[in-house]
Coordinates of C-alpha atoms in Angstrom, one line a residue:
Chain A
M23 CA 49.1 -11.5 -52.0
S24 CA 47.7 -12.0 -48.5
S25 CA 44.3 -13.4 -47.9
V26 CA 43.0 -10.0 -46.6
T27 CA 44.2 -8.1 -49.7
R28 CA 42.5 -10.8 -51.9
L29 CA 39.3 -10.4 -49.9
I30 CA 39.4 -6.6 -50.3
L31 CA 39.9 -6.9 -54.1
K32 CA 37.1 -9.4 -54.4
R33 CA 34.7 -7.2 -52.3
L34 CA 35.6 -4.2 -54.4
G35 CA 34.8 -6.1 -57.6
I36 CA 31.4 -7.3 -56.3
S37 CA 30.6 -3.9 -55.0
L38 CA 31.3 -2.4 -58.4
I39 CA 28.9 -4.9 -60.1
V40 CA 26.2 -4.1 -57.5
L41 CA 26.7 -0.4 -58.0
I42 CA 26.2 -0.8 -61.8
G43 CA 23.1 -2.8 -60.9
V44 CA 21.8 0.0 -58.7
S45 CA 22.4 2.5 -61.5
M46 CA 20.4 0.4 -63.9
L47 CA 17.6 -0.1 -61.4
I48 CA 17.3 3.6 -60.5
F49 CA 17.8 4.7 -64.1
T50 CA 15.0 2.4 -65.3
I51 CA 12.6 3.5 -62.6
A52 CA 13.4 7.2 -63.4
R53 CA 12.8 6.7 -67.2
I54 CA 9.7 4.4 -67.2
I55 CA 7.7 6.9 -65.0
P56 CA 4.9 8.7 -66.9
G57 CA 5.6 12.4 -67.6
D58 CA 8.1 14.1 -69.9
P59 CA 11.2 15.2 -67.9
A60 CA 11.9 17.9 -70.5
R61 CA 8.4 19.3 -70.1
I62 CA 8.7 19.2 -66.3
A63 CA 12.1 21.0 -66.5
L64 CA 10.9 23.8 -68.8
G65 CA 7.5 24.3 -67.2
P66 CA 4.0 24.6 -68.8
S67 CA 4.7 27.9 -70.6
A68 CA 7.5 26.4 -72.9
S69 CA 6.7 25.9 -76.6
P70 CA 6.7 22.4 -78.0
E71 CA 9.8 23.3 -80.1
Q72 CA 11.7 24.2 -77.0
V73 CA 10.7 20.9 -75.3
E74 CA 11.8 19.1 -78.5
V75 CA 15.2 20.8 -78.4
L76 CA 15.7 19.8 -74.8
R77 CA 14.5 16.2 -75.4
E78 CA 17.1 16.0 -78.2
K79 CA 19.8 17.4 -75.9
L80 CA 19.0 15.0 -73.1
H81 CA 18.9 12.0 -75.6
L82 CA 15.3 11.3 -74.5
N83 CA 14.4 10.4 -78.1
E84 CA 16.8 7.5 -78.1
P85 CA 15.9 3.9 -77.0
L86 CA 16.3 3.2 -73.3
P87 CA 19.5 1.1 -73.5
L88 CA 21.2 3.8 -75.5
Q89 CA 20.2 6.4 -73.0
Y90 CA 21.7 4.3 -70.3
G91 CA 24.9 4.1 -72.4
Y92 CA 25.1 7.9 -72.6
F93 CA 24.5 8.0 -68.9
L94 CA 27.3 5.6 -68.1
A95 CA 29.7 7.4 -70.4
D96 CA 29.0 10.6 -68.6
L97 CA 29.3 8.9 -65.2
A98 CA 32.7 7.6 -66.1
R99 CA 33.8 11.2 -66.6
G100 CA 32.3 12.1 -63.2
D101 CA 29.4 13.9 -64.8
L102 CA 25.9 13.2 -63.4
G103 CA 24.2 15.8 -65.5
V104 CA 22.7 19.1 -64.6
S105 CA 20.0 19.4 -61.9
L106 CA 16.8 20.9 -63.3
Y107 CA 16.1 22.3 -59.8
T108 CA 19.3 24.2 -59.1
N109 CA 20.6 24.5 -62.7
R110 CA 24.0 23.4 -61.4
P111 CA 25.9 20.1 -62.0
V112 CA 24.5 17.4 -59.8
T113 CA 28.0 16.5 -58.6
A114 CA 28.5 20.1 -57.4
D115 CA 25.2 20.1 -55.5
I116 CA 26.0 16.7 -53.9
A117 CA 29.5 17.8 -53.0
Q118 CA 28.0 20.9 -51.2
F119 CA 25.4 19.0 -49.2
L120 CA 27.0 15.6 -48.6
P121 CA 29.6 16.6 -45.9
A122 CA 26.9 17.8 -43.5
T123 CA 25.0 14.5 -43.8
L124 CA 28.1 12.4 -43.5
E125 CA 29.3 14.3 -40.4
L126 CA 25.9 13.6 -38.8
V127 CA 25.9 9.9 -39.8
L128 CA 29.5 9.4 -38.8
L129 CA 28.9 10.8 -35.3
A130 CA 25.7 8.8 -35.0
G131 CA 27.6 5.6 -36.0
T132 CA 30.3 6.4 -33.4
M133 CA 27.6 6.8 -30.8
M134 CA 26.0 3.5 -31.9
I135 CA 29.3 1.6 -31.3
L136 CA 30.4 3.4 -28.1
I137 CA 27.0 3.1 -26.4
G138 CA 25.4 0.0 -28.1
L139 CA 28.3 -2.5 -27.7
P140 CA 29.0 -1.7 -23.9
L141 CA 25.2 -2.0 -23.2
G142 CA 25.1 -5.4 -24.9
I143 CA 28.2 -6.6 -23.0
L144 CA 26.8 -5.4 -19.7
S145 CA 23.5 -7.1 -20.5
A146 CA 25.2 -10.4 -21.2
R147 CA 27.4 -10.3 -18.2
Y148 CA 24.5 -9.7 -15.8
R149 CA 22.0 -11.6 -17.9
N150 CA 18.5 -12.1 -16.4
S151 CA 19.2 -9.4 -13.8
W152 CA 17.4 -6.0 -13.7
I153 CA 20.3 -4.5 -15.8
D154 CA 19.6 -7.0 -18.5
G155 CA 15.9 -6.3 -18.4
T156 CA 16.4 -2.5 -18.5
V157 CA 18.8 -2.7 -21.5
R158 CA 16.3 -5.0 -23.3
V159 CA 13.5 -2.5 -22.8
I160 CA 15.7 0.4 -23.8
S161 CA 16.9 -1.3 -26.9
I162 CA 13.4 -2.4 -28.0
L163 CA 12.1 1.1 -27.4
G164 CA 15.0 2.5 -29.5
V165 CA 14.0 0.6 -32.6
S166 CA 10.3 1.2 -32.0
A167 CA 10.0 4.8 -33.1
P168 CA 11.1 6.4 -36.4
S169 CA 14.1 8.7 -35.9
F170 CA 12.0 11.8 -36.6
V171 CA 9.8 11.0 -33.5
W172 CA 13.0 10.7 -31.4
A173 CA 14.2 13.9 -32.9
V174 CA 11.0 15.7 -31.9
I175 CA 11.0 14.3 -28.4
L176 CA 14.7 15.0 -27.8
M177 CA 14.3 18.5 -29.2
L178 CA 11.3 19.2 -26.9
L179 CA 13.2 17.8 -23.8
F180 CA 16.7 19.1 -24.3
A181 CA 16.4 22.1 -26.5
Y182 CA 13.1 23.7 -25.3
F183 CA 12.2 22.3 -21.8
L184 CA 15.9 22.1 -20.7
P185 CA 17.7 24.5 -23.0
L186 CA 21.0 22.5 -23.0
F187 CA 21.4 22.2 -26.8
P188 CA 20.6 24.5 -29.8
V189 CA 17.3 23.9 -31.6
A190 CA 18.4 23.9 -35.2
G191 CA 21.2 24.3 -37.7
R192 CA 24.9 23.3 -37.8
I193 CA 26.6 26.3 -36.2
S194 CA 25.7 29.7 -34.8
D195 CA 25.7 32.5 -37.4
S196 CA 28.3 34.5 -35.4
Y197 CA 31.1 32.1 -36.4
A198 CA 32.5 32.5 -39.9
I199 CA 34.5 29.4 -40.7
P200 CA 36.1 29.0 -44.1
S201 CA 34.8 25.8 -45.7
V202 CA 37.7 23.5 -46.5
T203 CA 36.4 20.0 -46.1
G204 CA 32.8 20.8 -45.5
F205 CA 33.0 18.9 -42.2
L206 CA 32.5 21.6 -39.6
L207 CA 34.2 19.7 -36.8
V208 CA 37.3 19.4 -39.0
D209 CA 37.1 23.0 -40.5
T210 CA 36.8 24.6 -37.1
L211 CA 39.8 22.7 -35.7
A212 CA 41.8 23.6 -38.8
A213 CA 40.9 27.2 -38.2
G214 CA 42.1 26.8 -34.6
N215 CA 38.8 28.1 -33.4
I216 CA 37.9 26.0 -30.3
A217 CA 34.8 28.0 -29.4
A218 CA 33.4 27.4 -32.9
F219 CA 34.3 23.7 -32.6
A220 CA 32.4 23.4 -29.3
N221 CA 29.5 25.3 -30.9
A222 CA 29.3 23.0 -33.9
L223 CA 29.6 19.9 -31.7
S224 CA 26.7 21.1 -29.5
H225 CA 24.6 21.5 -32.6
L226 CA 25.5 17.9 -33.6
V227 CA 24.7 16.1 -30.4
L228 CA 20.8 15.9 -30.5
P229 CA 20.4 15.1 -34.2
A230 CA 23.1 12.5 -34.0
F231 CA 21.7 10.9 -30.9
A232 CA 18.2 10.8 -32.4
L233 CA 19.7 9.1 -35.5
A234 CA 21.7 6.7 -33.4
L235 CA 19.0 5.4 -31.1
S236 CA 17.6 2.6 -33.2
G237 CA 21.2 1.5 -34.1
I238 CA 22.2 1.5 -30.4
G239 CA 19.2 -0.7 -29.6
Q240 CA 20.1 -3.2 -32.4
A241 CA 23.8 -3.3 -31.6
A242 CA 23.1 -3.9 -27.9
R243 CA 20.6 -6.7 -28.6
L244 CA 22.8 -8.5 -31.0
T245 CA 25.9 -8.2 -28.9
R246 CA 24.0 -9.6 -26.0
A247 CA 22.6 -12.5 -27.9
N248 CA 26.0 -13.5 -29.3
M249 CA 27.8 -13.1 -26.0
V250 CA 25.3 -15.2 -24.2
E251 CA 25.9 -17.9 -26.8
T252 CA 29.7 -17.6 -26.5
Y253 CA 29.4 -17.8 -22.7
G254 CA 27.9 -21.2 -23.1
R255 CA 31.1 -22.5 -24.9
P256 CA 33.4 -25.0 -23.1
Y257 CA 36.5 -22.7 -23.5
I258 CA 34.8 -20.1 -21.3
E259 CA 34.2 -22.7 -18.6
M260 CA 37.9 -23.7 -19.0
A261 CA 39.0 -20.1 -18.5
R262 CA 36.8 -19.9 -15.4
S263 CA 38.2 -23.1 -14.0
Y264 CA 41.7 -21.7 -14.4
G265 CA 40.5 -18.9 -12.2
F266 CA 40.8 -16.0 -14.7
P267 CA 39.0 -12.9 -13.5
E268 CA 35.5 -12.3 -14.8
R269 CA 36.5 -9.0 -16.5
K270 CA 39.3 -10.7 -18.5
I271 CA 37.0 -13.5 -19.5
A272 CA 34.4 -11.0 -20.7
R273 CA 36.8 -8.9 -22.6
R274 CA 39.3 -11.4 -24.1
Y275 CA 37.2 -14.6 -24.5
A276 CA 33.5 -13.8 -24.8
F277 CA 33.5 -10.4 -26.5
R278 CA 35.8 -10.9 -29.4
P279 CA 34.1 -13.7 -31.2
S280 CA 30.7 -12.0 -30.5
L281 CA 31.9 -8.8 -32.2
I282 CA 31.9 -10.4 -35.7
P283 CA 28.1 -10.7 -36.1
S284 CA 27.6 -7.3 -34.4
L285 CA 29.9 -5.6 -36.9
T286 CA 27.8 -7.0 -39.8
I287 CA 24.6 -5.5 -38.2
I288 CA 26.5 -2.2 -37.6
G289 CA 27.2 -2.1 -41.4
L290 CA 23.5 -2.5 -42.2
D291 CA 22.5 0.0 -39.6
F292 CA 24.8 2.5 -41.2
A293 CA 22.8 2.1 -44.4
A294 CA 19.6 2.7 -42.5
M295 CA 21.1 5.8 -41.0
L296 CA 22.0 7.2 -44.4
G297 CA 18.3 7.1 -45.2
N298 CA 17.0 8.1 -41.8
A299 CA 19.3 11.1 -41.8
F300 CA 16.6 12.6 -44.2
L301 CA 14.1 12.4 -41.4
V302 CA 16.3 13.9 -38.7
E303 CA 17.7 16.6 -40.9
A304 CA 14.1 17.7 -41.6
V305 CA 13.4 18.1 -37.9
F306 CA 16.6 20.0 -37.0
A307 CA 16.8 22.1 -40.2
W308 CA 20.1 20.4 -40.9
P309 CA 21.5 21.7 -44.2
G310 CA 22.4 18.3 -45.5
L311 CA 21.5 16.1 -48.5
S312 CA 18.0 15.7 -47.1
R313 CA 16.5 19.0 -48.1
Y314 CA 18.1 18.7 -51.5
G315 CA 17.0 15.1 -51.9
V316 CA 13.4 15.8 -50.9
A317 CA 13.2 18.9 -53.0
V318 CA 14.5 17.1 -56.2
I319 CA 12.2 14.2 -55.6
L320 CA 9.2 16.4 -55.3
R321 CA 10.2 18.2 -58.5
K322 CA 10.9 14.9 -60.4
D323 CA 14.4 16.2 -61.1
L324 CA 15.6 12.9 -62.7
N325 CA 19.4 13.6 -62.9
A326 CA 19.5 14.8 -59.3
I327 CA 17.5 11.8 -58.0
V328 CA 19.6 9.3 -59.9
G329 CA 22.8 11.0 -58.7
T330 CA 21.7 11.2 -55.0
V331 CA 20.7 7.6 -54.9
L332 CA 23.9 6.5 -56.6
V333 CA 26.1 8.5 -54.2
I334 CA 24.2 7.2 -51.1
S335 CA 24.4 3.6 -52.3
A336 CA 28.1 4.0 -53.0
M337 CA 28.6 5.3 -49.4
F338 CA 26.8 2.3 -48.1
L339 CA 28.9 -0.1 -50.2
I340 CA 32.1 1.5 -48.9
V341 CA 31.0 1.1 -45.3
N342 CA 30.2 -2.5 -46.0
I343 CA 33.7 -3.1 -47.5
I344 CA 35.2 -1.5 -44.4
V345 CA 33.1 -3.7 -42.2
D346 CA 34.2 -6.8 -44.1
I347 CA 37.9 -5.8 -43.8
L348 CA 37.5 -5.3 -40.0
I349 CA 35.9 -8.7 -39.7
A350 CA 38.7 -10.2 -41.7
I351 CA 41.2 -8.6 -39.4
I352 CA 39.4 -9.7 -36.3
N353 CA 38.7 -13.3 -37.4
P354 CA 41.9 -15.3 -37.5
R355 CA 40.2 -17.9 -39.7
I356 CA 40.1 -15.4 -42.5
R357 CA 43.2 -13.5 -41.6
L358 CA 45.5 -16.5 -41.4
S359 CA 43.9 -18.6 -44.1
Q360 CA 45.9 -19.2 -47.2
R361 CA 43.1 -20.6 -49.4
S362 CA 40.9 -18.2 -51.3
T363 CA 38.0 -17.0 -49.3
Chain B
M30 CA -2.0 -21.9 -30.1
T31 CA -3.6 -21.6 -26.6
R32 CA -0.3 -22.9 -25.2
T33 CA 1.7 -20.2 -27.0
L34 CA -0.7 -17.6 -25.7
A35 CA -0.3 -18.9 -22.2
I36 CA 3.5 -18.7 -22.4
L37 CA 3.2 -15.2 -23.9
L38 CA 1.1 -13.9 -21.0
R39 CA 3.4 -15.4 -18.4
N40 CA 6.2 -12.9 -19.3
P41 CA 5.3 -9.4 -18.3
L42 CA 7.0 -7.8 -21.3
S43 CA 5.4 -10.1 -23.9
A44 CA 2.1 -9.7 -22.1
L45 CA 2.5 -6.0 -22.5
G46 CA 3.1 -6.5 -26.2
V47 CA -0.1 -8.6 -26.5
L48 CA -2.0 -5.9 -24.7
L49 CA -0.7 -3.0 -26.8
I50 CA -1.4 -4.8 -30.1
T51 CA -4.9 -5.8 -28.9
L52 CA -5.6 -2.1 -28.1
V53 CA -4.2 -0.9 -31.4
V54 CA -6.2 -3.4 -33.4
L55 CA -9.4 -2.7 -31.5
A56 CA -8.8 1.0 -31.9
A57 CA -8.5 0.6 -35.7
V58 CA -11.4 -1.8 -36.1
F59 CA -13.8 0.1 -33.8
A60 CA -12.7 3.6 -34.7
D61 CA -16.2 4.5 -35.8
V62 CA -17.6 3.6 -32.3
I63 CA -14.7 4.8 -30.1
A64 CA -13.9 8.1 -31.8
P65 CA -15.7 11.0 -30.1
F66 CA -15.7 13.0 -33.4
P67 CA -15.8 10.4 -36.2
D68 CA -16.3 13.1 -38.9
H69 CA -12.9 14.7 -37.9
R70 CA -11.1 12.0 -40.0
G71 CA -11.9 14.1 -43.1
A72 CA -11.6 17.7 -44.2
V73 CA -13.7 19.3 -41.4
V74 CA -13.0 22.7 -39.9
D75 CA -14.1 23.9 -36.5
F76 CA -12.3 27.2 -36.0
A77 CA -14.1 27.8 -32.7
N78 CA -12.1 25.0 -31.1
F79 CA -8.7 25.2 -33.0
N80 CA -5.3 24.5 -31.4
K81 CA -6.8 23.4 -28.0
A82 CA -4.5 21.8 -25.5
P83 CA -5.3 18.3 -24.3
G84 CA -8.4 18.2 -22.0
W85 CA -12.1 17.4 -22.2
P86 CA -13.7 16.5 -24.6
Y87 CA -10.5 16.7 -26.7
L88 CA -8.3 14.1 -25.0
F89 CA -5.2 14.8 -27.1
G90 CA -6.1 18.4 -28.0
T91 CA -7.2 19.7 -31.4
D92 CA -5.2 20.6 -34.5
L93 CA -5.0 24.0 -36.3
V94 CA -8.4 23.6 -37.9
G95 CA -10.1 22.4 -34.8
R96 CA -10.1 18.6 -35.4
D97 CA -9.9 16.2 -32.5
L98 CA -6.5 14.5 -32.5
F99 CA -7.6 11.4 -30.6
S100 CA -10.2 10.6 -33.3
R101 CA -7.8 11.3 -36.1
I102 CA -5.2 9.0 -34.5
L103 CA -7.7 6.1 -34.3
Y104 CA -8.5 6.4 -38.0
A105 CA -4.7 6.8 -38.8
Y106 CA -4.2 3.4 -37.0
R107 CA -6.7 1.9 -39.4
I108 CA -4.8 3.0 -42.5
S109 CA -1.4 2.0 -41.0
L110 CA -2.5 -1.5 -40.1
F111 CA -4.2 -2.0 -43.5
L112 CA -1.0 -0.8 -45.3
G113 CA 1.1 -3.1 -43.1
V114 CA -1.0 -6.2 -43.8
V115 CA -1.2 -5.5 -47.6
V116 CA 2.5 -4.9 -47.9
L117 CA 3.4 -8.1 -46.1
A118 CA 0.8 -10.1 -48.0
V119 CA 2.5 -9.2 -51.2
A120 CA 6.2 -8.9 -50.2
V121 CA 6.4 -12.2 -48.1
P122 CA 5.2 -14.6 -50.8
V123 CA 7.4 -13.0 -53.5
G124 CA 10.5 -12.8 -51.2
V125 CA 10.0 -16.3 -49.9
T126 CA 9.6 -17.9 -53.3
I127 CA 12.7 -16.2 -54.7
G128 CA 14.7 -17.1 -51.6
L129 CA 13.6 -20.8 -51.8
A130 CA 14.4 -21.0 -55.5
A131 CA 17.9 -19.4 -55.0
G132 CA 18.7 -21.5 -51.9
Y133 CA 17.5 -24.8 -53.1
L134 CA 18.2 -24.8 -56.9
G135 CA 21.7 -23.2 -56.6
G136 CA 23.9 -22.7 -59.6
W137 CA 23.0 -19.9 -62.1
T138 CA 19.6 -19.4 -60.6
E139 CA 21.2 -18.7 -57.3
S140 CA 23.8 -16.3 -58.7
I141 CA 21.4 -14.2 -60.7
L142 CA 18.6 -14.1 -58.1
M143 CA 20.9 -13.2 -55.3
R144 CA 22.8 -10.5 -57.2
V145 CA 19.5 -8.8 -58.1
T146 CA 18.5 -9.1 -54.4
D147 CA 21.9 -7.5 -53.4
V148 CA 21.1 -4.6 -55.7
F149 CA 17.9 -3.9 -53.9
L150 CA 19.5 -4.4 -50.5
S151 CA 22.3 -1.9 -51.2
I152 CA 20.1 1.1 -51.6
P153 CA 19.2 2.3 -48.1
P154 CA 15.6 1.1 -47.6
L155 CA 14.0 4.5 -47.0
V156 CA 15.9 6.1 -50.0
L157 CA 14.6 3.4 -52.4
A158 CA 11.0 3.9 -51.2
M159 CA 11.4 7.7 -51.4
S160 CA 12.7 7.6 -55.0
I161 CA 9.9 5.4 -56.2
M162 CA 7.4 7.4 -54.3
G163 CA 8.7 10.7 -55.6
L164 CA 8.4 9.6 -59.2
L165 CA 4.9 8.3 -58.7
E166 CA 1.8 10.2 -57.5
P167 CA 1.6 10.1 -53.7
T168 CA -1.4 7.9 -53.1
L169 CA -2.1 5.1 -50.6
F170 CA -1.7 2.5 -53.4
N171 CA 1.6 3.8 -54.6
G172 CA 2.8 4.1 -51.0
M173 CA 2.1 0.3 -50.6
L174 CA 3.9 -0.3 -53.9
A175 CA 7.0 1.6 -52.9
V176 CA 7.2 -0.1 -49.5
T177 CA 6.6 -3.5 -51.0
A178 CA 9.4 -2.9 -53.5
M179 CA 11.9 -2.4 -50.7
W180 CA 10.6 -5.1 -48.4
W181 CA 10.7 -8.4 -50.4
P182 CA 14.5 -8.7 -50.6
W183 CA 14.8 -9.1 -46.8
Y184 CA 12.6 -12.2 -47.0
T185 CA 14.6 -13.5 -49.9
R186 CA 17.8 -13.2 -47.9
L187 CA 16.3 -14.8 -44.8
V188 CA 14.8 -17.8 -46.6
Y189 CA 17.8 -18.1 -48.9
N190 CA 20.1 -18.6 -46.0
L191 CA 17.8 -21.1 -44.3
A192 CA 17.1 -23.1 -47.5
R193 CA 20.8 -23.3 -48.4
G194 CA 21.4 -24.9 -45.0
E195 CA 18.6 -27.4 -45.6
R196 CA 19.7 -28.4 -49.1
E197 CA 22.0 -31.2 -47.9
E198 CA 19.7 -32.4 -45.1
G199 CA 18.7 -36.0 -45.0
Y200 CA 15.0 -35.4 -45.6
V201 CA 15.6 -33.3 -48.7
L202 CA 18.0 -36.0 -50.1
A203 CA 15.4 -38.7 -49.3
A204 CA 12.7 -36.7 -51.1
E205 CA 15.0 -36.3 -54.1
V206 CA 15.8 -40.1 -54.1
I207 CA 12.1 -41.0 -54.3
G208 CA 11.7 -38.6 -57.2
S209 CA 9.7 -35.7 -55.7
S210 CA 9.4 -32.7 -57.9
R211 CA 11.5 -29.6 -57.2
L212 CA 8.4 -27.6 -56.5
H213 CA 7.3 -30.2 -54.0
I214 CA 10.6 -30.2 -52.2
M215 CA 10.8 -26.4 -52.1
F216 CA 7.3 -25.7 -50.8
R217 CA 6.3 -28.9 -49.0
E218 CA 9.6 -30.1 -47.5
I219 CA 11.9 -27.0 -47.0
L220 CA 9.3 -24.3 -46.5
P221 CA 7.7 -25.7 -43.4
N222 CA 11.1 -25.6 -41.7
C223 CA 11.4 -21.9 -42.4
V224 CA 8.0 -21.0 -41.1
P225 CA 9.0 -20.1 -37.5
A226 CA 11.6 -17.7 -38.7
I227 CA 9.2 -16.2 -41.3
L228 CA 6.4 -15.8 -38.8
T229 CA 8.7 -14.1 -36.3
K230 CA 10.0 -11.7 -38.9
M231 CA 6.5 -10.9 -40.1
T232 CA 5.4 -10.0 -36.6
L233 CA 8.4 -7.6 -36.1
D234 CA 7.9 -6.3 -39.7
L235 CA 4.2 -5.3 -39.2
G236 CA 5.6 -2.7 -36.8
F237 CA 8.5 -1.7 -39.1
V238 CA 6.2 -1.3 -42.2
I239 CA 4.1 1.1 -40.1
L240 CA 7.3 2.9 -39.1
I241 CA 8.6 3.2 -42.7
A242 CA 5.2 4.3 -44.1
S243 CA 5.0 7.0 -41.5
S244 CA 8.5 8.1 -42.4
L245 CA 7.5 8.5 -46.0
S246 CA 4.4 10.5 -45.2
F247 CA 6.5 12.6 -42.7
L248 CA 8.5 13.7 -45.7
G249 CA 5.4 14.5 -47.7
L250 CA 5.8 11.4 -49.9
G251 CA 3.0 9.3 -48.6
V252 CA -0.7 9.4 -47.9
Q253 CA -2.0 13.0 -48.5
P254 CA -4.3 15.1 -46.4
P255 CA -7.0 15.2 -45.4
T256 CA -6.6 11.4 -44.9
P257 CA -5.4 11.0 -41.3
D258 CA -1.8 9.7 -41.2
L259 CA 0.5 9.6 -38.2
G260 CA 3.6 10.6 -40.1
S261 CA 2.1 13.7 -41.8
M262 CA 0.5 14.7 -38.5
V263 CA 3.9 14.8 -36.9
A264 CA 5.3 16.8 -39.9
E265 CA 2.5 19.3 -39.8
G266 CA 2.7 19.7 -36.0
A267 CA 6.6 20.1 -36.0
K268 CA 6.1 23.6 -37.4
Y269 CA 4.4 24.7 -34.2
L270 CA 6.9 23.4 -31.6
P271 CA 7.2 23.9 -28.7
D272 CA 3.9 25.7 -28.0
S273 CA 1.5 23.2 -29.6
W274 CA 3.5 20.2 -28.5
W275 CA 0.5 17.9 -28.5
L276 CA 0.3 18.1 -32.3
T277 CA 3.6 16.1 -32.6
V278 CA 3.9 14.3 -29.4
F279 CA 0.6 12.3 -29.5
P280 CA 0.9 11.1 -33.1
G281 CA 4.6 10.3 -32.5
L282 CA 3.7 8.3 -29.4
A283 CA 1.0 6.5 -31.3
I284 CA 3.6 5.2 -33.8
L285 CA 5.9 4.2 -30.8
V286 CA 3.1 2.3 -29.1
A287 CA 2.1 0.3 -32.1
V288 CA 5.7 -0.6 -33.2
F289 CA 6.8 -1.3 -29.6
G290 CA 3.9 -3.7 -29.2
F291 CA 4.8 -5.7 -32.4
N292 CA 8.5 -5.7 -31.4
L293 CA 7.7 -7.1 -27.9
L294 CA 5.5 -9.8 -29.4
G295 CA 8.0 -10.6 -32.1
D296 CA 10.8 -10.8 -29.6
A297 CA 8.8 -13.2 -27.4
L298 CA 7.8 -15.3 -30.4
R299 CA 11.5 -15.6 -31.4
E300 CA 12.3 -17.1 -28.0
I301 CA 9.3 -19.4 -28.0
L302 CA 9.8 -20.7 -31.5
G303 CA 13.6 -20.9 -31.1
V304 CA 14.5 -18.6 -34.0
D305 CA 18.1 -17.3 -34.2
E306 CA 18.5 -13.5 -34.4

């Protein structure tokens, strides 16, 4: 078994333990809150007998650890219970709304990497110049406003003032695209409808950029800091004295080791985006997990809240595993080591 | 202290940070004196002057019931800063203590404490605060509780990493040899070496707590009307874009100005105190 495979297995194991911890935490929070979930579900006009029947059905009369046991047993079968808000299985609700959110977050993550890293590299190569100063101000500004403020500002500027992009939604109503994956960019391409693809993409640009801005700032700052540190190393000086071109030094020698801490931050920023997507979706009327999440939270819909938090945390853990694997592949000390890591 | 301030003011960016924070703090403290319409902080209606564009005497315009936005923003700063200070005053000591214990004591203490911390860190911050907030009543106190619950683990992780590095240092071993108590070593020997990093993070975090709290109230899960709050002001105004743009733009910029100020200052402190990112 190679060291990378062993690392992946170890990370999977730890993530599973953490995920069980998350389920315990959120389950406990949901159950110790005052208020009877059965009463909330049935409304004030229900008779005490009806409430009692539902309490029995939801195992609410059992002790807490036993309730958690029932919950885990259901979870193992892929059953997160029924949403009291939509009266449908929570898994079906999440499956319907999650792709729109993931599509948004994935594009924002791509923007963060494709814009943030080059800005950081540029900043480090021309450090203490006006380029460095500008990038620094941009990156601090990026993290200084919540994504809903950026969403409102971008919408005013590029949807109303300069009508370059649509104001809201995922795609114009005139396109009827059969939903296969739920990812519109994939579904439109699968349907061979280029115009619909372009339309869906133009709907994505503003919300994704609003979501990406703080991540872009952080990725740029961290990449700069690490590259400046790497530039001070003796082997860079050696490469210079060999007469290697500056471009090659930047790309081959300074950037690669600096990428490792940047990747870690990108993983964390991804987590933040999964949460911040709620804010951006609200501004752009994006039919993602946000509207569902906020609606179920306001209605104290316990099954749906627990399910949504669990799925989002699982997404986050998966991203972190992917980041760890990428780091293991980039870092020869992990990739080539034969000892357990 | 005076020397640090002198260094801060020499750099234009950090001087800007000091200036912005001074303005925000003054605005919050002297809101009663500065605000042209102090009673507009509450549930006042003045339909004769509703939805007015920025001008005189309404610098930032008025909202849909005729309240002066400028006055409301000043009072909103007061609540935001208060919330930020209280959250950090609770989250930092808790997080730091757990981090010190895990980092210095090691062994089972370390495994258990850090796994629990990992659980908190693997729920996206805003989602955790939202779930707690949604299950409780939306009040200022509960808002502070929810944000505190998501904030302490970051200090635990910061101090844990620092303390683990210090565990084998000469001065710690020396203190152990002369029989100092574990508490003494944790708080009197190791903690002082973590202070620069903690202080820097606290400066940055004052801005970020304001940001997260405004995000919660933007979603309707924070401070409730008629209490002036920057996040709920943006949410309310967003329904009337683009015509009544001032309803969203000014509260939004108010958040930006405060957080930007704390970020510039935190960034400068990091350089002066020599803290790694």
